[in-house]
PDB file of C-alpha atoms in Angstrom:
ATOM      1  CA  MET A   1      32.010  74.241 -91.390  1.00  0.00           C
ATOM      2  CA  LYS A   2      29.953  75.742 -88.594  1.00  0.00           C
ATOM      3  CA  THR A   3      27.222  73.312 -89.405  1.00  0.00           C
ATOM      4  CA  VAL A   4      29.529  70.352 -88.976  1.00  0.00           C
ATOM      5  CA  ALA A   5      30.759  71.737 -85.686  1.00  0.00           C
ATOM      6  CA  LYS A   6      27.227  72.130 -84.421  1.00  0.00           C
ATOM      7  CA  ILE A   7      26.412  68.600 -85.410  1.00  0.00           C
ATOM      8  CA  PHE A   8      29.539  67.385 -83.589  1.00  0.00           C
ATOM      9  CA  TYR A   9      28.698  69.296 -80.439  1.00  0.00           C
ATOM     10  CA  PHE A  10      25.094  68.104 -80.554  1.00  0.00           C
ATOM     11  CA  SER A  11      26.238  64.505 -80.897  1.00  0.00           C
ATOM     12  CA  ALA A  12      28.599  64.923 -77.978  1.00  0.00           C
ATOM     13  CA  VAL A  13      25.811  66.282 -75.821  1.00  0.00           C
ATOM     14  CA  LEU A  14      23.590  63.349 -76.735  1.00  0.00           C
ATOM     15  CA  LEU A  15      26.332  60.909 -75.790  1.00  0.00           C
ATOM     16  CA  LEU A  16      26.839  62.646 -72.473  1.00  0.00           C
ATOM     17  CA  LEU A  17      23.118  62.542 -71.782  1.00  0.00           C
ATOM     18  CA  ALA A  18      22.957  58.895 -72.734  1.00  0.00           C
ATOM     19  CA  GLY A  19      25.855  58.148 -70.362  1.00  0.00           C
ATOM     20  CA  CYS A  20      24.142  59.957 -67.528  1.00  0.00           C
ATOM     21  CA  VAL A  21      20.915  58.125 -68.176  1.00  0.00           C
ATOM     22  CA  GLY A  22      22.819  54.809 -68.218  1.00  0.00           C
ATOM     23  CA  ASN A  23      24.594  55.580 -64.995  1.00  0.00           C
ATOM     24  CA  THR A  24      21.301  56.570 -63.416  1.00  0.00           C
ATOM     25  CA  ASP A  25      19.709  53.273 -64.511  1.00  0.00           C
ATOM     26  CA  GLU A  26      22.710  51.315 -63.196  1.00  0.00           C
ATOM     27  CA  GLU A  27      22.580  53.174 -59.870  1.00  0.00           C
ATOM     28  CA  ALA A  28      18.853  52.565 -59.685  1.00  0.00           C
ATOM     29  CA  ALA A  29      19.356  48.880 -60.454  1.00  0.00           C
ATOM     30  CA  THR A  30      22.189  48.691 -57.970  1.00  0.00           C
ATOM     31  CA  GLY A  31      20.068  50.431 -55.331  1.00  0.00           C
ATOM     32  CA  ALA A  32      17.169  48.122 -56.010  1.00  0.00           C
ATOM     33  CA  SER A  33      19.459  45.113 -55.790  1.00  0.00           C
ATOM     34  CA  GLU A  34      20.937  46.332 -52.510  1.00  0.00           C
ATOM     35  CA  GLU A  35      17.451  47.072 -51.147  1.00  0.00           C
ATOM     36  CA  SER A  36      16.306  43.604 -52.205  1.00  0.00           C
ATOM     37  CA  SER A  37      19.336  42.064 -50.441  1.00  0.00           C
ATOM     38  CA  VAL A  38      18.593  44.071 -47.314  1.00  0.00           C
ATOM     39  CA  ASN A  39      14.954  42.965 -47.412  1.00  0.00           C
ATOM     40  CA  GLU A  40      15.950  39.337 -47.961  1.00  0.00           C
ATOM     41  CA  SER A  41      18.421  39.569 -45.074  1.00  0.00           C
ATOM     42  CA  ALA A  42      15.792  41.123 -42.846  1.00  0.00           C
ATOM     43  CA  GLU A  43      13.268  38.445 -43.803  1.00  0.00           C
ATOM     44  CA  LYS A  44      15.894  35.749 -43.146  1.00  0.00           C
ATOM     45  CA  ASP A  45      16.684  37.234 -39.724  1.00  0.00           C
ATOM     46  CA  THR A  46      12.956  37.389 -38.965  1.00  0.00           C
ATOM     47  CA  ARG A  47      12.470  33.728 -39.975  1.00  0.00           C
ATOM     48  CA  GLU A  48      15.486  32.661 -37.904  1.00  0.00           C
ATOM     49  CA  THR A  49      14.178  34.659 -34.945  1.00  0.00           C
ATOM     50  CA  ASP A  50      10.729  33.077 -35.321  1.00  0.00           C
ATOM     51  CA  GLU A  51      12.280  29.629 -35.664  1.00  0.00           C
ATOM     52  CA  ASN A  52      14.476  30.174 -32.599  1.00  0.00           C
ATOM     53  CA  THR A  53      11.502  31.488 -30.651  1.00  0.00           C
ATOM     54  CA  SER A  54       9.371  28.552 -31.745  1.00  0.00           C
ATOM     55  CA  LYS A  55      12.181  26.130 -30.920  1.00  0.00           C
ATOM     56  CA  GLY A  56      12.688  27.751 -27.526  1.00  0.00           C
ATOM     57  CA  GLU A  57       8.990  27.559 -26.780  1.00  0.00           C
ATOM     58  CA  GLY A  58       8.957  23.907 -27.863  1.00  0.00           C
ATOM     59  CA  GLU A  59      11.932  23.071 -25.654  1.00  0.00           C
ATOM     60  CA  GLU A  60      10.311  24.907 -22.744  1.00  0.00           C
ATOM     61  CA  ALA A  61       7.083  22.985 -23.327  1.00  0.00           C
ATOM     62  CA  ASP A  62       9.029  19.696 -23.402  1.00  0.00           C
ATOM     63  CA  MET A  63      10.783  20.637 -20.155  1.00  0.00           C
ATOM     64  CA  ASN A  64       7.457  21.512 -18.540  1.00  0.00           C
ATOM     65  CA  LYS A  65       6.018  18.195 -19.736  1.00  0.00           C
ATOM     66  CA  GLU A  66       9.015  16.297 -18.343  1.00  0.00           C
ATOM     67  CA  ASN A  67       8.626  18.139 -15.024  1.00  0.00           C
ATOM     68  CA  GLU A  68       4.922  17.243 -14.943  1.00  0.00           C
ATOM     69  CA  VAL A  69       5.714  13.566 -15.629  1.00  0.00           C
ATOM     70  CA  SER A  70       8.410  13.632 -12.971  1.00  0.00           C
ATOM     71  CA  SER A  71       5.959  15.180 -10.497  1.00  0.00           C
ATOM     72  CA  GLU A  72       3.354  12.540 -11.318  1.00  0.00           C
ATOM     73  CA  GLU A  73       5.917   9.768 -10.800  1.00  0.00           C
ATOM     74  CA  THR A  74       6.941  11.320  -7.482  1.00  0.00           C
ATOM     75  CA  VAL A  75       3.318  11.510  -6.351  1.00  0.00           C
ATOM     76  CA  LYS A  76       2.785   7.898  -7.422  1.00  0.00           C
ATOM     77  CA  THR A  77       5.922   6.826  -5.561  1.00  0.00           C
ATOM     78  CA  ASP A  78       4.783   8.678  -2.441  1.00  0.00           C
ATOM     79  CA  ALA A  79       1.342   7.105  -2.744  1.00  0.00           C
ATOM     80  CA  ASP A  80       2.889   3.647  -3.118  1.00  0.00           C
ATOM     81  CA  SER A  81       5.046   4.235  -0.045  1.00  0.00           C
ATOM     82  CA  THR A  82       1.925   4.894   2.049  1.00  0.00           C
ATOM     83  CA  THR A  83       0.042   1.923   0.751  1.00  0.00           C
ATOM     84  CA  PRO A  84      -0.548  -0.798   3.353  1.00  0.00           C
ATOM     85  CA  ASP A  85       1.704  -3.878   3.056  1.00  0.00           C
ATOM     86  CA  ALA A  86       0.205  -6.211   0.470  1.00  0.00           C
ATOM     87  CA  GLY A  87       1.164  -9.284   2.481  1.00  0.00           C
ATOM     88  CA  ASN A  88      -0.703  -8.091   5.565  1.00  0.00           C
ATOM     89  CA  GLN A  89      -3.747  -7.242   3.459  1.00  0.00           C
ATOM     90  CA  GLN A  90      -3.768 -10.746   1.985  1.00  0.00           C
ATOM     91  CA  ASN A  91      -3.534 -12.250   5.468  1.00  0.00           C
ATOM     92  CA  GLU A  92      -6.492 -10.169   6.659  1.00  0.00           C
ATOM     93  CA  ASP A  93      -8.460 -11.272   3.628  1.00  0.00           C
ATOM     94  CA  ALA A  94      -7.555 -14.894   4.336  1.00  0.00           C
ATOM     95  CA  LEU A  95      -8.988 -14.665   7.877  1.00  0.00           C
ATOM     96  CA  SER A  96     -12.043 -12.648   6.854  1.00  0.00           C
ATOM     97  CA  GLN A  97     -13.990 -15.802   5.950  1.00  0.00           C
ATOM     98  CA  TYR A  98     -13.848 -17.061   9.543  1.00  0.00           C
ATOM     99  CA  SER A  99     -15.774 -15.886  12.605  1.00  0.00           C
ATOM    100  CA  SER A 100     -14.139 -13.960  15.432  1.00  0.00           C
ATOM    101  CA  GLU A 101     -14.826 -16.905  17.765  1.00  0.00           C
ATOM    102  CA  GLN A 102     -13.051 -19.364  15.472  1.00  0.00           C
ATOM    103  CA  ILE A 103     -10.057 -17.053  15.170  1.00  0.00           C
ATOM    104  CA  GLU A 104      -9.967 -16.599  18.952  1.00  0.00           C
ATOM    105  CA  TYR A 105     -10.043 -20.334  19.701  1.00  0.00           C
ATOM    106  CA  ALA A 106      -7.251 -21.009  17.214  1.00  0.00           C
ATOM    107  CA  ARG A 107      -5.063 -18.163  18.469  1.00  0.00           C
ATOM    108  CA  VAL A 108      -5.516 -19.125  22.114  1.00  0.00           C
ATOM    109  CA  TRP A 109      -4.525 -22.733  21.428  1.00  0.00           C
ATOM    110  CA  LEU A 110      -1.652 -21.678  19.181  1.00  0.00           C
ATOM    111  CA  GLN A 111      -0.193 -19.590  21.998  1.00  0.00           C
ATOM    112  CA  LEU A 112      -1.065 -21.641  25.086  1.00  0.00           C
ATOM    113  CA  GLY A 113      -2.098 -25.118  23.927  1.00  0.00           C
ATOM    114  CA  PRO A 114       0.050 -27.901  25.497  1.00  0.00           C
ATOM    115  CA  ASN A 115       0.324 -29.788  22.191  1.00  0.00           C
ATOM    116  CA  GLN A 116       0.209 -28.264  18.708  1.00  0.00           C
ATOM    117  CA  ASP A 117       0.339 -31.587  16.862  1.00  0.00           C
ATOM    118  CA  ILE A 118      -3.333 -32.457  17.247  1.00  0.00           C
ATOM    119  CA  ASP A 119      -5.898 -34.217  15.080  1.00  0.00           C
ATOM    120  CA  GLY A 120      -8.820 -32.078  16.244  1.00  0.00           C
ATOM    121  CA  LEU A 121      -9.458 -29.034  18.432  1.00  0.00           C
ATOM    122  CA  TYR A 122     -12.587 -29.539  20.516  1.00  0.00           C
ATOM    123  CA  VAL A 123     -14.522 -26.595  21.941  1.00  0.00           C
ATOM    124  CA  GLU A 124     -16.808 -26.867  24.977  1.00  0.00           C
ATOM    125  CA  ARG A 125     -18.723 -23.864  26.284  1.00  0.00           C
ATOM    126  CA  ILE A 126     -19.307 -23.973  30.020  1.00  0.00           C
ATOM    127  CA  SER A 127     -21.880 -21.671  31.614  1.00  0.00           C
ATOM    128  CA  ALA A 128     -21.339 -19.646  34.782  1.00  0.00           C
ATOM    129  CA  ASP A 129     -22.261 -21.414  38.066  1.00  0.00           C
ATOM    130  CA  THR A 130     -21.190 -24.788  36.643  1.00  0.00           C
ATOM    131  CA  PRO A 131     -19.019 -26.714  39.150  1.00  0.00           C
ATOM    132  CA  LEU A 132     -15.321 -26.803  38.349  1.00  0.00           C
ATOM    133  CA  ASN A 133     -15.320 -30.501  39.279  1.00  0.00           C
ATOM    134  CA  PRO A 134     -18.757 -32.058  38.745  1.00  0.00           C
ATOM    135  CA  ASN A 135     -17.601 -35.174  40.630  1.00  0.00           C
ATOM    136  CA  ASP A 136     -16.937 -33.288  43.879  1.00  0.00           C
ATOM    137  CA  GLU A 137     -19.822 -31.973  45.950  1.00  0.00           C
ATOM    138  CA  THR A 138     -17.526 -29.439  47.584  1.00  0.00           C
ATOM    139  CA  SER A 139     -16.463 -27.949  44.250  1.00  0.00           C
ATOM    140  CA  GLY A 140     -16.745 -24.235  43.686  1.00  0.00           C
ATOM    141  CA  THR A 141     -18.428 -22.942  40.525  1.00  0.00           C
ATOM    142  CA  TYR A 142     -17.255 -20.838  37.622  1.00  0.00           C
ATOM    143  CA  PRO A 143     -18.081 -17.169  38.286  1.00  0.00           C
ATOM    144  CA  GLU A 144     -18.483 -16.527  34.534  1.00  0.00           C
ATOM    145  CA  ASP A 145     -18.986 -18.308  31.221  1.00  0.00           C
ATOM    146  CA  VAL A 146     -15.794 -20.081  30.130  1.00  0.00           C
ATOM    147  CA  ILE A 147     -14.426 -21.939  27.110  1.00  0.00           C
ATOM    148  CA  GLN A 148     -12.608 -25.246  27.381  1.00  0.00           C
ATOM    149  CA  LEU A 149     -10.332 -26.233  24.494  1.00  0.00           C
ATOM    150  CA  ALA A 150      -8.915 -29.738  24.217  1.00  0.00           C
ATOM    151  CA  GLY A 151      -7.302 -32.094  21.735  1.00  0.00           C
ATOM    152  CA  SER A 152      -8.761 -35.416  20.714  1.00  0.00           C
ATOM    153  CA  ARG A 153      -6.383 -37.326  23.026  1.00  0.00           C
ATOM    154  CA  LEU A 154      -5.761 -36.973  26.739  1.00  0.00           C
ATOM    155  CA  VAL A 155      -2.075 -36.350  26.055  1.00  0.00           C
ATOM    156  CA  ASP A 156      -3.010 -33.257  24.033  1.00  0.00           C
ATOM    157  CA  GLY A 157      -4.053 -31.496  27.227  1.00  0.00           C
ATOM    158  CA  SER A 158      -6.710 -28.824  27.679  1.00  0.00           C
ATOM    159  CA  LEU A 159      -7.120 -25.116  28.283  1.00  0.00           C
ATOM    160  CA  THR A 160      -9.985 -23.412  30.160  1.00  0.00           C
ATOM    161  CA  TYR A 161     -10.427 -19.645  29.902  1.00  0.00           C
ATOM    162  CA  SER A 162     -12.797 -16.704  29.666  1.00  0.00           C
ATOM    163  CA  GLY A 163     -12.384 -13.876  27.169  1.00  0.00           C
ATOM    164  CA  ASN A 164     -12.303 -10.217  28.204  1.00  0.00           C
ATOM    165  CA  GLY A 165     -13.096  -8.794  24.758  1.00  0.00           C
ATOM    166  CA  ASP A 166      -9.890  -6.749  24.667  1.00  0.00           C
ATOM    167  CA  GLY A 167      -7.361  -9.294  23.452  1.00  0.00           C
ATOM    168  CA  THR A 168      -6.774 -10.760  26.898  1.00  0.00           C
ATOM    169  CA  ILE A 169      -8.152 -13.887  28.586  1.00  0.00           C
ATOM    170  CA  ASN A 170      -8.451 -15.256  32.124  1.00  0.00           C
ATOM    171  CA  VAL A 171      -6.896 -18.720  32.285  1.00  0.00           C
ATOM    172  CA  TYR A 172      -8.275 -21.195  34.863  1.00  0.00           C
ATOM    173  CA  ASN A 173      -5.855 -23.831  36.096  1.00  0.00           C
ATOM    174  CA  VAL A 174      -8.237 -26.781  35.879  1.00  0.00           C
ATOM    175  CA  PRO A 175      -7.520 -30.188  34.282  1.00  0.00           C
ATOM    176  CA  LEU A 176      -9.581 -31.900  31.629  1.00  0.00           C
ATOM    177  CA  ARG A 177     -10.056 -34.851  33.986  1.00  0.00           C
ATOM    178  CA  TRP A 178      -9.805 -34.586  37.750  1.00  0.00           C
ATOM    179  CA  ASP A 179      -7.673 -37.089  39.628  1.00  0.00           C
ATOM    180  CA  GLY A 180      -7.123 -37.213  43.363  1.00  0.00           C
ATOM    181  CA  GLU A 181      -8.985 -37.641  46.623  1.00  0.00           C
ATOM    182  CA  TYR A 182     -12.392 -36.044  46.995  1.00  0.00           C
ATOM    183  CA  PRO A 183     -13.961 -34.129  48.538  1.00  0.00           C
ATOM    184  CA  ALA A 184     -11.147 -31.628  48.140  1.00  0.00           C
ATOM    185  CA  GLY A 185     -12.955 -28.865  50.032  1.00  0.00           C
ATOM    186  CA  GLU A 186     -14.175 -25.407  49.070  1.00  0.00           C
ATOM    187  CA  GLU A 187     -10.857 -23.744  49.874  1.00  0.00           C
ATOM    188  CA  PHE A 188      -9.117 -25.789  47.198  1.00  0.00           C
ATOM    189  CA  TYR A 189     -11.492 -24.648  44.469  1.00  0.00           C
ATOM    190  CA  THR A 190     -11.683 -21.062  45.753  1.00  0.00           C
ATOM    191  CA  GLU A 191      -7.902 -20.826  45.384  1.00  0.00           C
ATOM    192  CA  ILE A 192      -8.149 -21.972  41.744  1.00  0.00           C
ATOM    193  CA  ILE A 193     -10.773 -19.344  40.973  1.00  0.00           C
ATOM    194  CA  ASP A 194      -8.916 -16.543  42.756  1.00  0.00           C
ATOM    195  CA  ASN A 195      -5.647 -17.336  40.966  1.00  0.00           C
ATOM    196  CA  THR A 196      -6.775 -17.097  37.360  1.00  0.00           C
ATOM    197  CA  GLU A 197      -3.992 -15.805  35.108  1.00  0.00           C
ATOM    198  CA  LEU A 198      -4.481 -12.776  32.867  1.00  0.00           C
ATOM    199  CA  VAL A 199      -2.844 -13.436  29.474  1.00  0.00           C
ATOM    200  CA  ALA A 200      -2.617 -11.199  26.385  1.00  0.00           C
ATOM    201  CA  ILE A 201      -3.167 -13.161  23.166  1.00  0.00           C
ATOM    202  CA  ASP A 202      -1.189 -12.113  20.104  1.00  0.00           C
ATOM    203  CA  GLY A 203      -2.139 -12.565  16.471  1.00  0.00           C
ATOM    204  CA  GLY A 204       0.158 -15.483  15.791  1.00  0.00           C
ATOM    205  CA  ASP A 205       1.003 -16.858  12.378  1.00  0.00           C
ATOM    206  CA  ASP A 206      -2.078 -16.675  10.169  1.00  0.00           C
ATOM    207  CA  LYS A 207      -1.270 -19.914   8.349  1.00  0.00           C
ATOM    208  CA  GLU A 208      -1.141 -21.774  11.664  1.00  0.00           C
ATOM    209  CA  VAL A 209      -4.297 -20.036  12.832  1.00  0.00           C
ATOM    210  CA  ILE A 210      -6.128 -21.207   9.723  1.00  0.00           C
ATOM    211  CA  ARG A 211      -4.743 -24.723  10.176  1.00  0.00           C
ATOM    212  CA  LEU A 212      -6.179 -24.892  13.684  1.00  0.00           C
ATOM    213  CA  ILE A 213      -9.483 -23.343  12.627  1.00  0.00           C
ATOM    214  CA  LYS A 214      -9.906 -26.207  10.181  1.00  0.00           C
ATOM    215  CA  LEU A 215      -9.448 -28.636  13.096  1.00  0.00           C
ATOM    216  CA  LEU A 216     -12.156 -27.053  15.257  1.00  0.00           C
ATOM    217  CA  LYS A 217     -14.954 -29.316  16.467  1.00  0.00           C
ATOM    218  CA  ASP A 218     -17.751 -28.080  18.720  1.00  0.00           C
ATOM    219  CA  GLU A 219     -18.904 -30.480  21.424  1.00  0.00           C
TER     220      GLU A 219
END
Protein backbone atom coordinates (compact mmCIF):
# COMPACT_ATOMS: atom_id res chain seq x y z
CA MET A 1 0.00 0.00 0.00
CA LYS A 2 2.77 2.43 0.85
CA THR A 3 4.40 1.59 -2.41
CA VAL A 4 1.31 2.52 -4.37
CA ALA A 5 1.02 5.76 -2.47
CA LYS A 6 4.61 6.64 -3.25
CA ILE A 7 4.06 5.91 -6.89
CA PHE A 8 0.95 8.13 -6.85
CA TYR A 9 2.77 10.99 -5.18
CA PHE A 10 5.72 10.65 -7.54
CA SER A 11 3.40 10.75 -10.54
CA ALA A 12 1.69 13.83 -9.18
CA VAL A 13 5.01 15.57 -8.75
CA LEU A 14 5.99 14.73 -12.31
CA LEU A 15 2.73 16.15 -13.60
CA LEU A 16 3.24 19.33 -11.62
CA LEU A 17 6.76 19.66 -12.96
CA ALA A 18 5.57 19.04 -16.49
CA GLY A 19 2.90 21.74 -16.06
CA CYS A 20 5.46 24.22 -14.80
CA VAL A 21 7.78 23.44 -17.66
CA GLY A 22 4.88 23.88 -20.12
CA ASN A 23 3.87 27.18 -18.61
CA THR A 24 7.47 28.33 -18.73
CA ASP A 25 7.72 27.40 -22.43
CA GLU A 26 4.42 29.17 -23.16
CA GLU A 27 5.57 32.29 -21.28
CA ALA A 28 8.87 32.17 -23.12
CA ALA A 29 7.07 31.80 -26.44
CA THR A 30 4.66 34.55 -25.51
CA GLY A 31 7.55 36.80 -24.47
CA ALA A 32 9.40 36.06 -27.67
CA SER A 33 6.28 36.78 -29.69
CA GLU A 34 5.70 40.06 -27.86
CA GLU A 35 9.37 41.01 -28.29
CA SER A 36 9.15 40.17 -31.99
CA SER A 37 6.02 42.35 -32.30
CA VAL A 38 7.77 45.19 -30.50
CA ASN A 39 10.78 44.85 -32.79
CA GLU A 40 8.57 44.74 -35.88
CA SER A 41 6.69 47.81 -34.66
CA ALA A 42 9.94 49.62 -33.98
CA GLU A 43 11.28 48.68 -37.42
CA LYS A 44 8.00 49.83 -39.00
CA ASP A 45 8.18 53.16 -37.15
CA THR A 46 11.80 53.55 -38.25
CA ARG A 47 10.91 52.84 -41.90
CA GLU A 48 7.98 55.28 -41.75
CA THR A 49 10.23 57.90 -40.17
CA ASP A 50 12.88 57.34 -42.86
CA GLU A 51 10.23 57.47 -45.58
CA ASN A 52 8.74 60.67 -44.14
CA THR A 53 12.19 62.19 -43.83
CA SER A 54 13.06 61.18 -47.37
CA LYS A 55 9.73 62.49 -48.63
CA GLY A 56 10.21 65.75 -46.75
CA GLU A 57 13.69 66.15 -48.17
CA GLY A 58 12.36 65.41 -51.66
CA GLU A 59 9.57 67.97 -51.30
CA GLU A 60 12.06 70.52 -49.98
CA ALA A 61 14.36 69.82 -52.92
CA ASP A 62 11.42 70.23 -55.34
CA MET A 63 10.50 73.53 -53.68
CA ASN A 64 14.09 74.73 -53.91
CA LYS A 65 14.18 73.72 -57.58
CA GLU A 66 10.91 75.56 -58.26
CA ASN A 67 12.30 78.64 -56.48
CA GLU A 68 15.47 78.45 -58.59
CA VAL A 69 13.41 78.19 -61.80
CA SER A 70 11.24 81.07 -60.67
CA SER A 71 14.35 83.15 -59.93
CA GLU A 72 15.79 82.33 -63.34
CA GLU A 73 12.53 83.34 -65.03
CA THR A 74 12.50 86.59 -63.04
CA VAL A 75 16.09 87.34 -64.05
CA LYS A 76 15.24 86.56 -67.68
CA THR A 77 12.18 88.81 -67.50
CA ASP A 78 14.24 91.62 -65.99
CA ALA A 79 16.89 91.14 -68.66
CA ASP A 80 14.24 91.23 -71.39
CA SER A 81 12.80 94.43 -69.93
CA THR A 82 16.19 96.15 -70.28
CA THR A 83 16.79 94.96 -73.78
CA PRO A 84 16.75 97.73 -76.39
CA ASP A 85 13.57 97.94 -78.52
CA ALA A 86 13.87 95.45 -81.36
CA GLY A 87 12.19 97.82 -83.80
CA ASN A 88 14.71 100.58 -83.16
CA GLN A 89 17.58 98.12 -83.53
CA GLN A 90 16.25 96.99 -86.90
CA ASN A 91 15.95 100.60 -88.04
CA GLU A 92 19.55 101.30 -87.04
CA ASP A 93 20.65 98.21 -88.92
CA ALA A 94 18.68 99.34 -91.96
CA LEU A 95 20.52 102.69 -92.05
CA SER A 96 23.93 101.20 -91.26
CA GLN A 97 24.58 100.41 -94.94
CA TYR A 98 24.46 104.10 -95.87
CA SER A 99 27.03 106.84 -95.27
CA SER A 100 26.49 109.62 -92.75
CA GLU A 101 26.43 112.14 -95.62
CA GLN A 102 23.66 110.26 -97.44
CA ILE A 103 21.61 110.04 -94.26
CA GLU A 104 22.14 113.75 -93.59
CA TYR A 105 21.04 114.83 -97.08
CA ALA A 106 17.91 112.70 -96.89
CA ARG A 107 16.97 113.89 -93.40
CA VAL A 108 17.52 117.54 -94.26
CA TRP A 109 15.29 117.29 -97.34
CA LEU A 110 12.69 115.24 -95.48
CA GLN A 111 12.37 117.98 -92.87
CA LEU A 112 12.87 121.15 -94.92
CA GLY A 113 12.53 120.22 -98.60
CA PRO A 114 9.78 122.24 -100.39
CA ASN A 115 8.49 119.17 -102.24
CA GLN A 116 8.68 115.56 -101.04
CA ASP A 117 7.22 114.06 -104.21
CA ILE A 118 10.41 114.17 -106.27
CA ASP A 119 11.95 111.93 -108.92
CA GLY A 120 15.54 112.61 -107.86
CA LEU A 121 17.42 114.44 -105.10
CA TYR A 122 20.43 116.25 -106.54
CA VAL A 123 23.40 117.20 -104.37
CA GLU A 124 25.81 120.02 -105.25
CA ARG A 125 28.77 120.85 -103.02
CA ILE A 126 29.73 124.51 -103.12
CA SER A 127 33.10 125.63 -101.76
CA ALA A 128 33.66 128.63 -99.50
CA ASP A 129 34.33 131.96 -101.30
CA THR A 130 32.02 130.97 -104.17
CA PRO A 131 29.65 133.84 -105.09
CA LEU A 132 26.07 133.41 -103.95
CA ASN A 133 24.94 134.67 -107.36
CA PRO A 134 27.56 133.96 -110.03
CA ASN A 135 25.67 136.22 -112.45
CA ASP A 136 26.08 139.33 -110.28
CA GLU A 137 29.46 140.99 -109.93
CA THR A 138 28.37 142.59 -106.67
CA SER A 139 27.47 139.25 -105.09
CA GLY A 140 28.91 138.32 -101.74
CA THR A 141 30.53 134.91 -101.28
CA TYR A 142 29.79 131.95 -99.06
CA PRO A 143 31.88 132.19 -95.87
CA GLU A 144 32.01 128.37 -95.61
CA ASP A 145 31.48 125.21 -97.63
CA VAL A 146 27.77 124.59 -98.26
CA ILE A 147 25.50 121.90 -99.69
CA GLN A 148 22.73 122.65 -102.15
CA LEU A 149 19.92 120.10 -102.45
CA ALA A 150 17.38 120.29 -105.26
CA GLY A 151 14.78 118.20 -107.05
CA SER A 152 14.91 117.36 -110.72
CA ARG A 153 12.33 120.05 -111.57
CA LEU A 154 12.31 123.76 -110.82
CA VAL A 155 9.00 123.38 -109.01
CA ASP A 156 10.66 121.00 -106.54
CA GLY A 157 12.62 123.90 -105.07
CA SER A 158 16.05 123.84 -103.46
CA LEU A 159 17.75 124.06 -100.09
CA THR A 160 21.23 125.49 -99.38
CA TYR A 161 22.88 124.84 -96.01
CA SER A 162 26.05 124.11 -94.08
CA GLY A 163 26.31 121.41 -91.43
CA ASN A 164 27.59 122.11 -87.91
CA GLY A 165 28.39 118.48 -87.04
CA ASP A 166 26.07 118.51 -84.02
CA GLY A 167 22.70 117.78 -85.61
CA THR A 168 22.08 121.39 -86.59
CA ILE A 169 22.52 123.22 -89.90
CA ASN A 170 22.77 126.83 -91.10
CA VAL A 171 20.18 127.46 -93.80
CA TYR A 172 20.95 130.11 -96.46
CA ASN A 173 17.95 131.81 -98.03
CA VAL A 174 19.16 131.64 -101.62
CA PRO A 175 17.15 130.44 -104.66
CA LEU A 176 18.18 127.77 -107.12
CA ARG A 177 17.92 130.33 -109.92
CA TRP A 178 18.23 134.06 -109.38
CA ASP A 179 15.63 136.36 -110.89
CA GLY A 180 15.53 140.13 -110.61
CA GLU A 181 17.52 143.22 -111.48
CA TYR A 182 21.28 143.11 -111.13
CA PRO A 183 23.58 144.31 -109.79
CA ALA A 184 21.74 143.96 -106.50
CA GLY A 185 24.59 145.40 -104.43
CA GLU A 186 26.77 144.01 -101.66
CA GLU A 187 24.33 144.97 -98.92
CA PHE A 188 21.69 142.68 -100.38
CA TYR A 189 23.96 139.64 -100.28
CA THR A 190 25.50 140.56 -96.91
CA GLU A 191 22.00 140.54 -95.41
CA ILE A 192 21.41 137.01 -96.77
CA ILE A 193 24.65 135.75 -95.25
CA ASP A 194 24.07 137.44 -91.89
CA ASN A 195 20.53 136.05 -91.60
CA THR A 196 21.23 132.35 -91.96
CA GLU A 197 18.79 130.26 -89.92
CA LEU A 198 19.99 127.71 -87.37
CA VAL A 199 17.82 124.57 -87.61
CA ALA A 200 17.99 121.32 -85.60
CA ILE A 201 17.45 118.26 -87.80
CA ASP A 202 15.58 115.32 -86.31
CA GLY A 203 15.88 111.67 -87.26
CA GLY A 204 12.67 111.48 -89.24
CA ASP A 205 11.00 108.31 -90.42
CA ASP A 206 13.67 105.81 -91.43
CA LYS A 207 11.61 104.38 -94.29
CA GLU A 208 11.27 107.85 -95.81
CA VAL A 209 14.94 108.55 -95.20
CA ILE A 210 15.88 105.40 -97.09
CA ARG A 211 13.46 106.31 -99.89
CA LEU A 212 15.17 109.66 -100.35
CA ILE A 213 18.65 108.15 -100.09
CA LYS A 214 17.79 105.95 -103.06
CA LEU A 215 16.90 109.11 -105.02
CA LEU A 216 20.22 110.85 -104.35
CA LYS A 217 22.22 111.99 -107.37
CA ASP A 218 25.52 113.84 -107.05
CA GLU A 219 26.12 116.63 -109.55
